[in-house]
mmCIF file of C-alpha atoms in Angstrom:
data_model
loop_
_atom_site.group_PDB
_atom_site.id
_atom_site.type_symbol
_atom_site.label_atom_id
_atom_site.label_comp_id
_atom_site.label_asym_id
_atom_site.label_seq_id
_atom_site.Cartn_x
_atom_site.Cartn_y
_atom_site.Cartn_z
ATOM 1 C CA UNK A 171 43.992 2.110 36.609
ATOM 2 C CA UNK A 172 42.860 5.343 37.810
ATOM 3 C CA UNK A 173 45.592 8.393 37.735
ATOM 4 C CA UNK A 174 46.315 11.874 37.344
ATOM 5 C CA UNK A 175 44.921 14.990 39.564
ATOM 6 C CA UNK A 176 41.285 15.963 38.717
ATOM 7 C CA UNK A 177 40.757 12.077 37.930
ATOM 8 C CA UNK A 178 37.704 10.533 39.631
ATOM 9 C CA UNK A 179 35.510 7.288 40.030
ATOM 10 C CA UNK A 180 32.516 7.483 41.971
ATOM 11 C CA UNK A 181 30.407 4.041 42.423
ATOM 12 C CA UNK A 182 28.599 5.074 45.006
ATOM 13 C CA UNK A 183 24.741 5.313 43.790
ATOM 14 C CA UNK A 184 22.940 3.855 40.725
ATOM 15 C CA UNK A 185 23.093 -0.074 41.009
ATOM 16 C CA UNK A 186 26.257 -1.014 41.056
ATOM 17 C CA UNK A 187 28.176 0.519 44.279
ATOM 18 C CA UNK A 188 30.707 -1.975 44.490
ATOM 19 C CA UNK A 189 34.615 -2.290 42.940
ATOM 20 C CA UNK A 190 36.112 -6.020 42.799
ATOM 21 C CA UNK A 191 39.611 -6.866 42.227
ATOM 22 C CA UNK A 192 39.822 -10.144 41.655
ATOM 23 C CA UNK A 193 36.545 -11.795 41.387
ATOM 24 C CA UNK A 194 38.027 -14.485 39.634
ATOM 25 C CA UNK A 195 41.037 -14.581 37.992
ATOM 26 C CA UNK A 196 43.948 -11.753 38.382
ATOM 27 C CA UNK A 197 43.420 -8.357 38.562
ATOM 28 C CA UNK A 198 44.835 -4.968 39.621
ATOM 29 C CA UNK A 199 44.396 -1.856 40.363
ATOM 30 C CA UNK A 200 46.229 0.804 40.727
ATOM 31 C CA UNK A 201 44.684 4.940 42.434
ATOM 32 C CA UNK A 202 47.667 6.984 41.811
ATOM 33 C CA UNK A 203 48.804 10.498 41.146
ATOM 34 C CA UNK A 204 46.358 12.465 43.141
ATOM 35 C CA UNK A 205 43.317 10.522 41.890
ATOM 36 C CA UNK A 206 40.635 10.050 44.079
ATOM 37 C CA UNK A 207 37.976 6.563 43.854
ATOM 38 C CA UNK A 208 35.149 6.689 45.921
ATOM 39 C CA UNK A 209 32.903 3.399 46.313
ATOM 40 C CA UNK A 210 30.625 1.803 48.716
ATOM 41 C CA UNK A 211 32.453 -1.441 49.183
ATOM 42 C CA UNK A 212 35.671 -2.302 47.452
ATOM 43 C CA UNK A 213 36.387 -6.419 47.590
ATOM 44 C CA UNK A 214 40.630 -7.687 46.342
ATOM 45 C CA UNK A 215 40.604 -11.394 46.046
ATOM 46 C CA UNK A 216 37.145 -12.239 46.678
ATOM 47 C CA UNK A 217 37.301 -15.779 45.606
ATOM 48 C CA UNK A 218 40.001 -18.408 46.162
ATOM 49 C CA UNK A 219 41.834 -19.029 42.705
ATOM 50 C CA UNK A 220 44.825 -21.554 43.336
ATOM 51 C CA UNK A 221 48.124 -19.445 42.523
ATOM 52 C CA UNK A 222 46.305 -15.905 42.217
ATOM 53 C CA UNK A 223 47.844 -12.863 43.995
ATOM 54 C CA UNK A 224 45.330 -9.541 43.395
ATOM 55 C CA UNK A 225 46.823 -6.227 43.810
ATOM 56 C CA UNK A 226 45.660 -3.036 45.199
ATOM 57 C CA UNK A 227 48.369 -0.062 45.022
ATOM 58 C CA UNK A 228 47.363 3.180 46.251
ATOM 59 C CA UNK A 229 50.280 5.424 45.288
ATOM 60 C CA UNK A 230 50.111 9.223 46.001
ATOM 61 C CA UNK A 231 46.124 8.637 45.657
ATOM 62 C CA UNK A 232 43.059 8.275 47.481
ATOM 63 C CA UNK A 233 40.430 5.198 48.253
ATOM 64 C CA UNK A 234 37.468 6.106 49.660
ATOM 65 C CA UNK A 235 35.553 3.083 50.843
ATOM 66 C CA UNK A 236 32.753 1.928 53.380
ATOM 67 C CA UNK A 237 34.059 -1.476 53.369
ATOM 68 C CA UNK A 238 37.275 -2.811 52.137
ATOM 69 C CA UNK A 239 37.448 -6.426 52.013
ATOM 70 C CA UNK A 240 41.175 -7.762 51.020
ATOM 71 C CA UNK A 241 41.742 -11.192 50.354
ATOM 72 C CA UNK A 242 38.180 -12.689 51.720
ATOM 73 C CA UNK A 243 38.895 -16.174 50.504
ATOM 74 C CA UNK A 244 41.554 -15.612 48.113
ATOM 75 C CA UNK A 245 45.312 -13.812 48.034
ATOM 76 C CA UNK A 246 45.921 -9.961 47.907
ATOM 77 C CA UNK A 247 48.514 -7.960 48.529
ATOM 78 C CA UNK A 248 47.417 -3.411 49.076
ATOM 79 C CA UNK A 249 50.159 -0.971 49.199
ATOM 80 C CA UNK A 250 49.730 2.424 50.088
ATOM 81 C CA UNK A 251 52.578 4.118 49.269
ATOM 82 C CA UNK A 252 54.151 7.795 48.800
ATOM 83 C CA UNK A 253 51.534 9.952 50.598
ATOM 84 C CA UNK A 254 48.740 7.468 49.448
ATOM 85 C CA UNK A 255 45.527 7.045 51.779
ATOM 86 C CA UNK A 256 42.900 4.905 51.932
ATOM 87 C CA UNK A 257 39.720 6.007 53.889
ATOM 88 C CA UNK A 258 37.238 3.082 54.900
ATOM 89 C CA UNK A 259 34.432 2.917 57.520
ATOM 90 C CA UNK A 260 35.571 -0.926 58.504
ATOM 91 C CA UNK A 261 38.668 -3.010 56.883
ATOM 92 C CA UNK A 262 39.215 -6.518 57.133
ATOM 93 C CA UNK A 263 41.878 -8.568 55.736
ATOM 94 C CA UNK A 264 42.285 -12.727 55.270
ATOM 95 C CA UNK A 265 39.277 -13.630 56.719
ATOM 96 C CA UNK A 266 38.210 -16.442 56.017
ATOM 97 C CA UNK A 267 39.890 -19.742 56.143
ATOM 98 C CA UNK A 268 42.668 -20.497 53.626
ATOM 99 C CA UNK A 269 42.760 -16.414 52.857
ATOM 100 C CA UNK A 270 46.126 -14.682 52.720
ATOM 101 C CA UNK A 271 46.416 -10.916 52.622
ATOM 102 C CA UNK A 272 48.501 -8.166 53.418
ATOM 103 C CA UNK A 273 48.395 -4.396 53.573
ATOM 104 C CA UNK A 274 51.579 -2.106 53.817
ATOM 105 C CA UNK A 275 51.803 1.133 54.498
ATOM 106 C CA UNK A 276 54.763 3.109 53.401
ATOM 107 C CA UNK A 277 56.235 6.171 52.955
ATOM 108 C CA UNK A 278 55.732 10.030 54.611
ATOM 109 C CA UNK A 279 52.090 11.006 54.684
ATOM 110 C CA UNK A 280 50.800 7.112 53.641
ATOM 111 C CA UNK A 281 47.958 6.603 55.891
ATOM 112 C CA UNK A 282 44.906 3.657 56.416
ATOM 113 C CA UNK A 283 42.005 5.552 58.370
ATOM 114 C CA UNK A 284 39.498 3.019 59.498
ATOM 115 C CA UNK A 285 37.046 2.727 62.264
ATOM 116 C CA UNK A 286 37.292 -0.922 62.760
ATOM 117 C CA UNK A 287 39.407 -3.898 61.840
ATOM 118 C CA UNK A 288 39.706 -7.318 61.782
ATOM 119 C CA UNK A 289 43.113 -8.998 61.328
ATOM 120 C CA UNK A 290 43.240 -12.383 59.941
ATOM 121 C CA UNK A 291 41.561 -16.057 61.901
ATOM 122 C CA UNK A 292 43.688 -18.760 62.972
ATOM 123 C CA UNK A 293 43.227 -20.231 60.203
ATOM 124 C CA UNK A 294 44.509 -17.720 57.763
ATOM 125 C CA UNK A 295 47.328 -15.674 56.927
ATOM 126 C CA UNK A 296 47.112 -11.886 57.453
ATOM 127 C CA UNK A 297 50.569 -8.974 57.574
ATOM 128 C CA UNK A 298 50.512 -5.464 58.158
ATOM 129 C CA UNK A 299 53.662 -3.873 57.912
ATOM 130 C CA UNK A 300 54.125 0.454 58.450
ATOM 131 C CA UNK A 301 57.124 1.777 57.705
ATOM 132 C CA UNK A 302 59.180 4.558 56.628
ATOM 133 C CA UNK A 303 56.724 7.027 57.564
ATOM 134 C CA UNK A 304 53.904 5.287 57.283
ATOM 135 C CA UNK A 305 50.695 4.698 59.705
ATOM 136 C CA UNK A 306 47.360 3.172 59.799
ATOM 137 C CA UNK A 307 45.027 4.867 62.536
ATOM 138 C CA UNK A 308 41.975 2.816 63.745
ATOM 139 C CA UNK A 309 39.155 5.179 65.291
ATOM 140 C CA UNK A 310 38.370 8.593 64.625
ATOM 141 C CA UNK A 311 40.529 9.791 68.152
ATOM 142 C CA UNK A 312 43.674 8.016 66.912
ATOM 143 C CA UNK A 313 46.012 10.245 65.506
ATOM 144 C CA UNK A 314 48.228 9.825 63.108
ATOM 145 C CA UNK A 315 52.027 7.786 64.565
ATOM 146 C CA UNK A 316 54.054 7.045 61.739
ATOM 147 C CA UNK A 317 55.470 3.811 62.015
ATOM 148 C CA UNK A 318 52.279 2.864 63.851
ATOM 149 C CA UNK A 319 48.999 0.966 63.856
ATOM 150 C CA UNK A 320 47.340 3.401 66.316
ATOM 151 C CA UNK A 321 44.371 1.808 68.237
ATOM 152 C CA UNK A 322 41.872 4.874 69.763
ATOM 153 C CA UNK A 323 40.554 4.747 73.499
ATOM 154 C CA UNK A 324 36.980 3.630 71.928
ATOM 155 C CA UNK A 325 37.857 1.247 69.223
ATOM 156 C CA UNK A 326 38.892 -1.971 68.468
ATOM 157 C CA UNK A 327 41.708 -3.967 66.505
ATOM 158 C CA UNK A 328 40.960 -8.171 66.523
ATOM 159 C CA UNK A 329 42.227 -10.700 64.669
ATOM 160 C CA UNK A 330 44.749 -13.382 64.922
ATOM 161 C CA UNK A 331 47.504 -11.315 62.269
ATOM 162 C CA UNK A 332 50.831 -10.275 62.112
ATOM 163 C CA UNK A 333 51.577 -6.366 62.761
ATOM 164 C CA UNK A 334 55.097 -5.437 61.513
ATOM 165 C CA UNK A 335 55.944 -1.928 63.157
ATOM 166 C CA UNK A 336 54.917 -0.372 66.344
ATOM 167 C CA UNK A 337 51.376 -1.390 67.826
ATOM 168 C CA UNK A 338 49.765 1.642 70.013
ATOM 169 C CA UNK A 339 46.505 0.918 71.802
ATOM 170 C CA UNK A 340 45.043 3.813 73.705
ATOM 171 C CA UNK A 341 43.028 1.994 76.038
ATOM 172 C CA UNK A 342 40.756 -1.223 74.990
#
């Protein structure tokens, strides 16, 4: 776990610029109390282990990610919660086959800021669900709706998933 204000993790140079949760086996990992983790990818559940659920909890933190990557083949559950955010250039969750994932977003000033993301297949299981407060904006012109997923004029939101709260789409 990674907590307190002034606490920091940085994996993004030398050679390893990744953070899995969940390679194989269960894992979690909680950013909270004003810590801040910056990474170049960050994978939960990468691989398929048969009763497995991998956590992410982002509580009053901050993830800073190029990629995040929840539940590619295996079962996650991320929660950003009381004023937690999670930064990330693209975000996709259950995507392959067999996958289950879900993000939720919760709380006053919880936020998901992504440019791009992918929602689940038919053939997988994939939930978002914003509430009390919280939002996840997709594109750098959507602003912030709590109780949202908020879709900019330019970007894009695809998938086969489930969105529990209020869907905005400005335009694609």
């Amino acid at each position: 776990n990674v907590t307190g204000a002034g606490t920091t993790l940085n994996t993004t140079s030398g050679q390893y610029q990744e953070i899995a949760v969940g390679f194989d086996g269960t894992a979690a990992l909680t950013i909270a109390d004003q810590a801040v983790v910056t990474t170049t990818n960050m994978d939960v559940a990468v691989n398929f282990d048969a009763g497995v659920t991998d956590t992410l909890v982002v509580n009053d933190g901050t993830l800073n990610s190029q990629y995040l990557n929840v539940a590619d083949a295996g079962t996650a559950n991320v929660t950003v919660e009381s004023g937690g955010i999670i930064n990330t250039g693209f975000l996709s969750i259950a995507g392959q086959a067999g996958s289950a994932g879900s993000l939720t977003v919760t709380g006053a000033g919880s936020v998901v800021q992504t440019s791009g993301l992918t929602l689940g297949s038919s053939q997988s299981s994939a939930t978002i669900a914003v509430n009390n407060g919280g939002a996840v904006d997709i594109g750098a012109d959507a602003a912030t709706i709590a109780n949202a997923v908020h879709v900019g004029a330019a970007d894009t939101l695809q998938g086969a998933g489930v969105i529990n709260g209020n869907l905005v789409d400005d335009g694609n």
